[in-house]
Coordinates of C-alpha atoms in Angstrom, one line a residue:
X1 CA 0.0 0.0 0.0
X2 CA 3.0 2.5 0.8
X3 CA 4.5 1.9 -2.4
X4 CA 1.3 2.2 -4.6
X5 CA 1.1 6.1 -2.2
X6 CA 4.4 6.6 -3.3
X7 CA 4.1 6.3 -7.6
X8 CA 0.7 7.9 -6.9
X9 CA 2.3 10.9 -5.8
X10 CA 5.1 10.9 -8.3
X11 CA 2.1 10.8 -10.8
X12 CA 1.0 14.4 -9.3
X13 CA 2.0 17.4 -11.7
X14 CA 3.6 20.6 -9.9
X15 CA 2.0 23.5 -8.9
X16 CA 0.8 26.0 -12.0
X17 CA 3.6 28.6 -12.4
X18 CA 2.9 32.2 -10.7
X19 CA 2.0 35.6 -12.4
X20 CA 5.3 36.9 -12.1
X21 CA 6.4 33.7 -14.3
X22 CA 4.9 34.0 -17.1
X23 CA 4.9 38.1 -17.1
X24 CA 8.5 37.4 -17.7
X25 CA 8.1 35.1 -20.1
X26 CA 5.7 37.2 -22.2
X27 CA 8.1 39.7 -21.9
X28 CA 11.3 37.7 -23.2
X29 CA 9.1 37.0 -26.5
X30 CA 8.4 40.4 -27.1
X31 CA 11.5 41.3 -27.0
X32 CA 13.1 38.8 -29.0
X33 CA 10.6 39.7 -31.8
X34 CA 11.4 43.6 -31.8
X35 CA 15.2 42.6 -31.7
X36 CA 14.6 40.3 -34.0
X37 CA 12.9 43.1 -36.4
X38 CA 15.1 45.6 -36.0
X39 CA 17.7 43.2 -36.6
X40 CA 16.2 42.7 -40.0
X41 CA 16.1 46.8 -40.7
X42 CA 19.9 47.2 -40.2
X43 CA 20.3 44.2 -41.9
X44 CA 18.9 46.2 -45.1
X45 CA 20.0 49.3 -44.2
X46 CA 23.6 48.4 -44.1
X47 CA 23.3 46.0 -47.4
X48 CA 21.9 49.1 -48.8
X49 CA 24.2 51.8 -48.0
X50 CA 27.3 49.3 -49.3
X51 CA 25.2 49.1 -52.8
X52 CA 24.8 52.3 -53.0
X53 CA 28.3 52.8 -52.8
X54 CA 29.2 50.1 -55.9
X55 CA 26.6 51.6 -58.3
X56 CA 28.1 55.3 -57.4
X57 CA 29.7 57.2 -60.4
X58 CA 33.1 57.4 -58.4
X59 CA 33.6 53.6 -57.7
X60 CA 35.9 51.8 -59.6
X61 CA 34.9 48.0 -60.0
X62 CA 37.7 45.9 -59.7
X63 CA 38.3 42.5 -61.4
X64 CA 37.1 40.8 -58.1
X65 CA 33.7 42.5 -57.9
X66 CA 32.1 39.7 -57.4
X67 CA 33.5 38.5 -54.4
X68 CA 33.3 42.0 -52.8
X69 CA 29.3 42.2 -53.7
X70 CA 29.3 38.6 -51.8
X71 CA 30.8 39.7 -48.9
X72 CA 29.0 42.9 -48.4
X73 CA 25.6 41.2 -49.1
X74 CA 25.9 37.8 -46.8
X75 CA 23.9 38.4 -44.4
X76 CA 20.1 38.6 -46.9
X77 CA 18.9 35.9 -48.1
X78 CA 18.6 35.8 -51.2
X79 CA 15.0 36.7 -51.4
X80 CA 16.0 40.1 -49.2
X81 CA 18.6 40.6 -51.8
X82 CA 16.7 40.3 -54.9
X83 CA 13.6 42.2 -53.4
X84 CA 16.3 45.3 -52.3
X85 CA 17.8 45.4 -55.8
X86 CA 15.0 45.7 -57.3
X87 CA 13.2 48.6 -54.7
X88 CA 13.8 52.2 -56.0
X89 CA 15.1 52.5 -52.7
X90 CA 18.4 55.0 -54.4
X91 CA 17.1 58.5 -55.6
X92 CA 13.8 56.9 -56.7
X93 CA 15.3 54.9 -58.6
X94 CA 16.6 51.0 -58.5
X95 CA 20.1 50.2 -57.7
X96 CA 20.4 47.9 -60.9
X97 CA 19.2 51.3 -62.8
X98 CA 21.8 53.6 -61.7
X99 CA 24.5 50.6 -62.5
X100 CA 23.6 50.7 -66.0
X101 CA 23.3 55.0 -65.5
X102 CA 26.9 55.1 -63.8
X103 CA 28.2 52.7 -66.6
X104 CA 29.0 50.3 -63.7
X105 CA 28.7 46.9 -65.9
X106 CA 30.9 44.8 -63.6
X107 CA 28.4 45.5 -60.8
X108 CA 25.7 45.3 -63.1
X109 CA 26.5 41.4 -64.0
X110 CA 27.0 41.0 -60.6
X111 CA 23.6 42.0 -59.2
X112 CA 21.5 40.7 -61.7
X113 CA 22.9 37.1 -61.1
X114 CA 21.3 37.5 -57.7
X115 CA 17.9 37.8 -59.3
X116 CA 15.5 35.1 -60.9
X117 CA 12.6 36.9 -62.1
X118 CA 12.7 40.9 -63.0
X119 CA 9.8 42.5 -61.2
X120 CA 7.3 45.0 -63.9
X121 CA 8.2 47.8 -62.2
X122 CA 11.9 46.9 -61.9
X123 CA 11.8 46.1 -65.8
X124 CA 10.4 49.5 -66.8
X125 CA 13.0 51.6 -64.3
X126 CA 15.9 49.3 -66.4
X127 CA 14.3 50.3 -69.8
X128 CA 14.5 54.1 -69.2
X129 CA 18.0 53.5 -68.0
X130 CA 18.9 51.6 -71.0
X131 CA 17.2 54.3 -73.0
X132 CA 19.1 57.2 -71.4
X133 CA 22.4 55.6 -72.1
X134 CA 21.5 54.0 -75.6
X135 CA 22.9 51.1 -74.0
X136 CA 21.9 48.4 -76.2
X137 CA 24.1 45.8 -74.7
X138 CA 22.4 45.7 -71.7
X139 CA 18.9 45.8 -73.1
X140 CA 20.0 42.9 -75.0
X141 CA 21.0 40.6 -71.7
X142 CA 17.8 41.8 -70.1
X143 CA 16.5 40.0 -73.1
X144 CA 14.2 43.2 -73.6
X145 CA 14.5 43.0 -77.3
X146 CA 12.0 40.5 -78.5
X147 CA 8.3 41.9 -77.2
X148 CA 6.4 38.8 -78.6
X149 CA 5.7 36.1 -75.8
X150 CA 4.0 33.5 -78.5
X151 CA 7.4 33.9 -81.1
X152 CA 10.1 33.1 -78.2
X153 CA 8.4 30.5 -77.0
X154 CA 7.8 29.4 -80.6
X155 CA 11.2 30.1 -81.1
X156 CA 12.7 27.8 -77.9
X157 CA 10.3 25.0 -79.2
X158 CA 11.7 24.5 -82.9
X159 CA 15.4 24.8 -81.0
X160 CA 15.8 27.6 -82.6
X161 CA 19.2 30.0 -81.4
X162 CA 18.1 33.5 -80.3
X163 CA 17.9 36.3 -83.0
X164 CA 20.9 38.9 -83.2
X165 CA 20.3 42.7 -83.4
X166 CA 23.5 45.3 -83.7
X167 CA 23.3 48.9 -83.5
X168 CA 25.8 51.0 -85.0
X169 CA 26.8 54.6 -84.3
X170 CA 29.5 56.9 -84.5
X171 CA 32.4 56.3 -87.1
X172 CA 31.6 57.8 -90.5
X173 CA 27.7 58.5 -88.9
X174 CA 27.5 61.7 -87.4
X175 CA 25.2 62.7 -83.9
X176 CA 21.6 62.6 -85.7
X177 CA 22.4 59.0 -87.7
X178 CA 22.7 55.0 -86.7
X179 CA 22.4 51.3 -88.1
X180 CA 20.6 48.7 -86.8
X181 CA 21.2 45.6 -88.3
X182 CA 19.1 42.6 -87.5
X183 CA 19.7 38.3 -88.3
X184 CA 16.5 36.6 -88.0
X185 CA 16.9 32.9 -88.0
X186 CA 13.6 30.7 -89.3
X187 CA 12.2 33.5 -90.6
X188 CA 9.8 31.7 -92.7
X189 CA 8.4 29.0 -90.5
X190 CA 8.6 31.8 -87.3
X191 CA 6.3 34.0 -89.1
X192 CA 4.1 31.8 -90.6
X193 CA 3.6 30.6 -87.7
X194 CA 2.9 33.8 -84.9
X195 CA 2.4 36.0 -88.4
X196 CA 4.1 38.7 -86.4
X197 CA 7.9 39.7 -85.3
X198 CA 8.6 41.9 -82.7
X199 CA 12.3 43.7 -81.9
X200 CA 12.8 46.5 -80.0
X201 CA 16.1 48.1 -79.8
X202 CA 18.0 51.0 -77.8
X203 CA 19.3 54.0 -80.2
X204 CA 20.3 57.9 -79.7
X205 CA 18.3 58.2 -77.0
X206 CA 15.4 56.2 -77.8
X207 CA 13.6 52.9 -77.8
X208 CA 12.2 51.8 -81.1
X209 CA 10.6 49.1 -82.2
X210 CA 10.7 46.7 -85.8
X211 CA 8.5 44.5 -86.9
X212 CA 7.3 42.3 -89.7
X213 CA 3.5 41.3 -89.0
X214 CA 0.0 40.8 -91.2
X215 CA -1.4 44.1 -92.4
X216 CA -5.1 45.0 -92.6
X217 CA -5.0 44.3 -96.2
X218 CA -3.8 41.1 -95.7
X219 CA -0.3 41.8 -97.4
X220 CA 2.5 41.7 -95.2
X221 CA 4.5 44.8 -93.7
X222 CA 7.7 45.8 -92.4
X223 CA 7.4 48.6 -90.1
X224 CA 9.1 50.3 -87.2
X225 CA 8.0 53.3 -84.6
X226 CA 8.6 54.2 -81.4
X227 CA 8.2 52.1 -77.8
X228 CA 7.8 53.6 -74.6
X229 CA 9.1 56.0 -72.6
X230 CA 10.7 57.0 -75.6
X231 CA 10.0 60.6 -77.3
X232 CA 8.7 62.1 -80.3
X233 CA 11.3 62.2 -83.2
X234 CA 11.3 63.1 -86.8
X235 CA 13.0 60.1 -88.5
X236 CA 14.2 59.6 -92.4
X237 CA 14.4 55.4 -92.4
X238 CA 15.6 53.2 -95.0
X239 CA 15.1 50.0 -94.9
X240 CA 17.6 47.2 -96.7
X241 CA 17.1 43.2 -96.9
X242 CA 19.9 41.0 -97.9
X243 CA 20.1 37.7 -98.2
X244 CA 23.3 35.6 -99.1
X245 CA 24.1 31.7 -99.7
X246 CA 25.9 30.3 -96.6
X247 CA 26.6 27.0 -98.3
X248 CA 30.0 25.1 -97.7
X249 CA 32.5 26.1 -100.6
X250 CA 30.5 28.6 -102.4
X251 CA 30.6 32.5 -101.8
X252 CA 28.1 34.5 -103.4
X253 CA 27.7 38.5 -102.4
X254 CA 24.4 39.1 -100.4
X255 CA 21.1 39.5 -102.5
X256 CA 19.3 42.5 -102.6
X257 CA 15.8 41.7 -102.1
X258 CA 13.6 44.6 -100.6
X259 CA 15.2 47.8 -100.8
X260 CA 13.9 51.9 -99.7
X261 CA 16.0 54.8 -99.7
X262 CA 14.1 57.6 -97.4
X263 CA 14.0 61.0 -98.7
X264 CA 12.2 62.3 -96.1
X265 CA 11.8 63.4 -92.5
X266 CA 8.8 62.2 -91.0
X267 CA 7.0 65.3 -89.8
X268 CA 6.6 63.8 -85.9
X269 CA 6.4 59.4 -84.7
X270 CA 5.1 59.7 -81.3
X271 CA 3.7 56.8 -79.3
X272 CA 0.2 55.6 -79.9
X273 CA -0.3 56.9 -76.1
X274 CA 1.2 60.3 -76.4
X275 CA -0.8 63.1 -76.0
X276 CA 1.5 65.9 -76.2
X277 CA 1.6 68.7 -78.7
X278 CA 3.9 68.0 -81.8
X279 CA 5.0 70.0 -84.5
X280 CA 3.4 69.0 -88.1
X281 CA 1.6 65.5 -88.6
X282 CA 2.1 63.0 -86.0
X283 CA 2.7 59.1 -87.1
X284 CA 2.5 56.6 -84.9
X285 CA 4.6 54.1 -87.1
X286 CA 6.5 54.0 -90.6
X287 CA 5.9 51.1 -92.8
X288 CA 6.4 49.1 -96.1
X289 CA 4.5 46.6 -97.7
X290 CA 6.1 43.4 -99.0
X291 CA 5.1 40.5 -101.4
X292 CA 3.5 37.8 -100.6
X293 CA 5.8 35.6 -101.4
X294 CA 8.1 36.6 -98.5
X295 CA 6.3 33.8 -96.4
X296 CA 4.3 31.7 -98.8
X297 CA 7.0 29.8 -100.8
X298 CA 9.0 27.3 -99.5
X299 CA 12.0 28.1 -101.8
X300 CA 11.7 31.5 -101.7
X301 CA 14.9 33.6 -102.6
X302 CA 14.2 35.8 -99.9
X303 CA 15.9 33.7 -96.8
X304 CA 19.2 31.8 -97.2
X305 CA 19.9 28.3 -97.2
X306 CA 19.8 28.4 -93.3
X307 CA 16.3 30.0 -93.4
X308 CA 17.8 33.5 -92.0
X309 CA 16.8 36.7 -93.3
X310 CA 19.0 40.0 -92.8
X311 CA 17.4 43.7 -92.8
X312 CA 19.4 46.6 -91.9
X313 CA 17.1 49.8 -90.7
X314 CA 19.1 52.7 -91.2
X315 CA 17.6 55.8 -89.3
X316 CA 18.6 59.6 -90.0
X317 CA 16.9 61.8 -86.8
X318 CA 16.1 65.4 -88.2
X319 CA 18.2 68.2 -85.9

């Protein structure tokens, strides 16, 4: 009987702790949840003030950049990071916008290796920045330069290897004048299929956009305007196409197949959205028609023998 008392009591919880007990306790938590916070605020505020410093006009990036964005950055994940870079938390603007601004490339590369996915407000602050440094190398790794969703999917589907766009200025072209020069691979089958083809491109300034699509009188076009933020300009284009045989042991010169010589300033090409006074006419695109035959025939003369097509858009901007 004593030793059935004794487990009995052993089975017997203690007493409920007092007041004062769990007060503390309470208190402990609270604490460790504002420390915790605030913790999290320096955190960001000291990440931030060291990218600020890389993307300033004054810093010069060294051949280890990389490691020196690691170390200043290790304590964000990499959520934090990607979310701070992309903030216009830096003059009202991003810090991956004023890398591209202050021609910091090295940082550039660095940064946007931290992020997967390039928020829409994030993408528009890069596009201005691209535009006010006609930086078309860095449009291009943004991968800003082909607007049609339904074509690059297309595109990744028939395995085919991304299009190329150059843009030429300076040299023998003066301040108002540049070149851009575009190789479009499966041109044929691509536009048969999405029966559009969007680019847009970086130039003096200005975003523009060139296109071969469908027109309303079923014949197709070649056109090219201006994309947002860009503004209004008074353009004289001509537009070359060229194609050339690419086939092992044989060198032919390029074919001339479509070719228009402007003679003209366009009085004003704004945006379809611009609502601004202009002087003269406003246009919201330039375009030429083409013959069918630029899509319908198999053999057509008009591609080369790896289905590529080459058009050069040469743009002369009025003073």
């Amino acid at each position: 009987m004593m030793a059935t008392k004794s487990d009995d009591s052993k089975s017997i919880t203690g007493s409920p702790p007092s007041y004062n007990t769990i007060y503390n306790i309470q208190v402990k938590c609270r604490q460790s949840s504002v420390f915790s916070f605030l913790s999290v605020k320096q955190r960001r505020a000291t990440a931030l003030s060291r990218i600020r410093d890389l993307v300033s006009p004054t810093y010069v990036a060294p051949s280890s950049i990389e490691s020196i964005v690691n170390a200043y950055v290790h304590d964000l994940t990499a959520a934090e990071l990607s979310d701070l870079l992309q903030t216009p938390n830096i003059e009202g603007h991003t810090a991956l916008y004023w890398a591209i601004v202050n021609h910091q490339r090295e940082v550039f590369s660095a940064f946007i290796g931290f992020i997967s996915k390039i928020s829409s407000k994030c993408s528009s602050d890069l596009r201005l920045a691209c535009m006010q440094t006609s930086d078309q190398a860095s449009f291009s790794q943004l991968n800003f330069q082909n607007t049609n969703t339904k074509d690059e999917s297309l595109r990744r589907f028939l395995g085919c290897p991304p299009d190329e766009i150059e843009v030429h200025h300076g040299g023998e072209l003066d301040d108002h004048q540049f070149v851009a020069s575009f190789r479009i691979r499966m041109f044929q089958k691509r536009l048969r299929t999405t029966r559009e083809l969007n680019y847009d491109f970086v130039a003096r300034g200005r975003i523009w956009w060139f296109r071969f699509y469908m027109g309303k009188k079923g014949r197709w076009v070649a056109g090219f305007g201006l994309s947002s933020p860009s503004l209004p300009a008074s353009p004289r284009p001509s537009l070359l196409l060229e194609t050339e045989n690419l086939e092992p042991g044989r060198e032919t010169p390029p074919k001339r197949v479509y070719k228009d010589v402007g003679t003209k300033f366009t009085e004003t090409l704004v945006l379809k959205e611009y609502i601004g006074d202009v002087d003269g006419k406003r246009f919201v695109n330039i375009s030429w028609g083409l013959d069918d035959h630029w899509v319908t025939y198999d053999n057509s003369t008009d591609v080369d023998c790896d289905n590529t097509l080459h058009a050069k858009l040469e743009i002369t901007l009025k003073e």
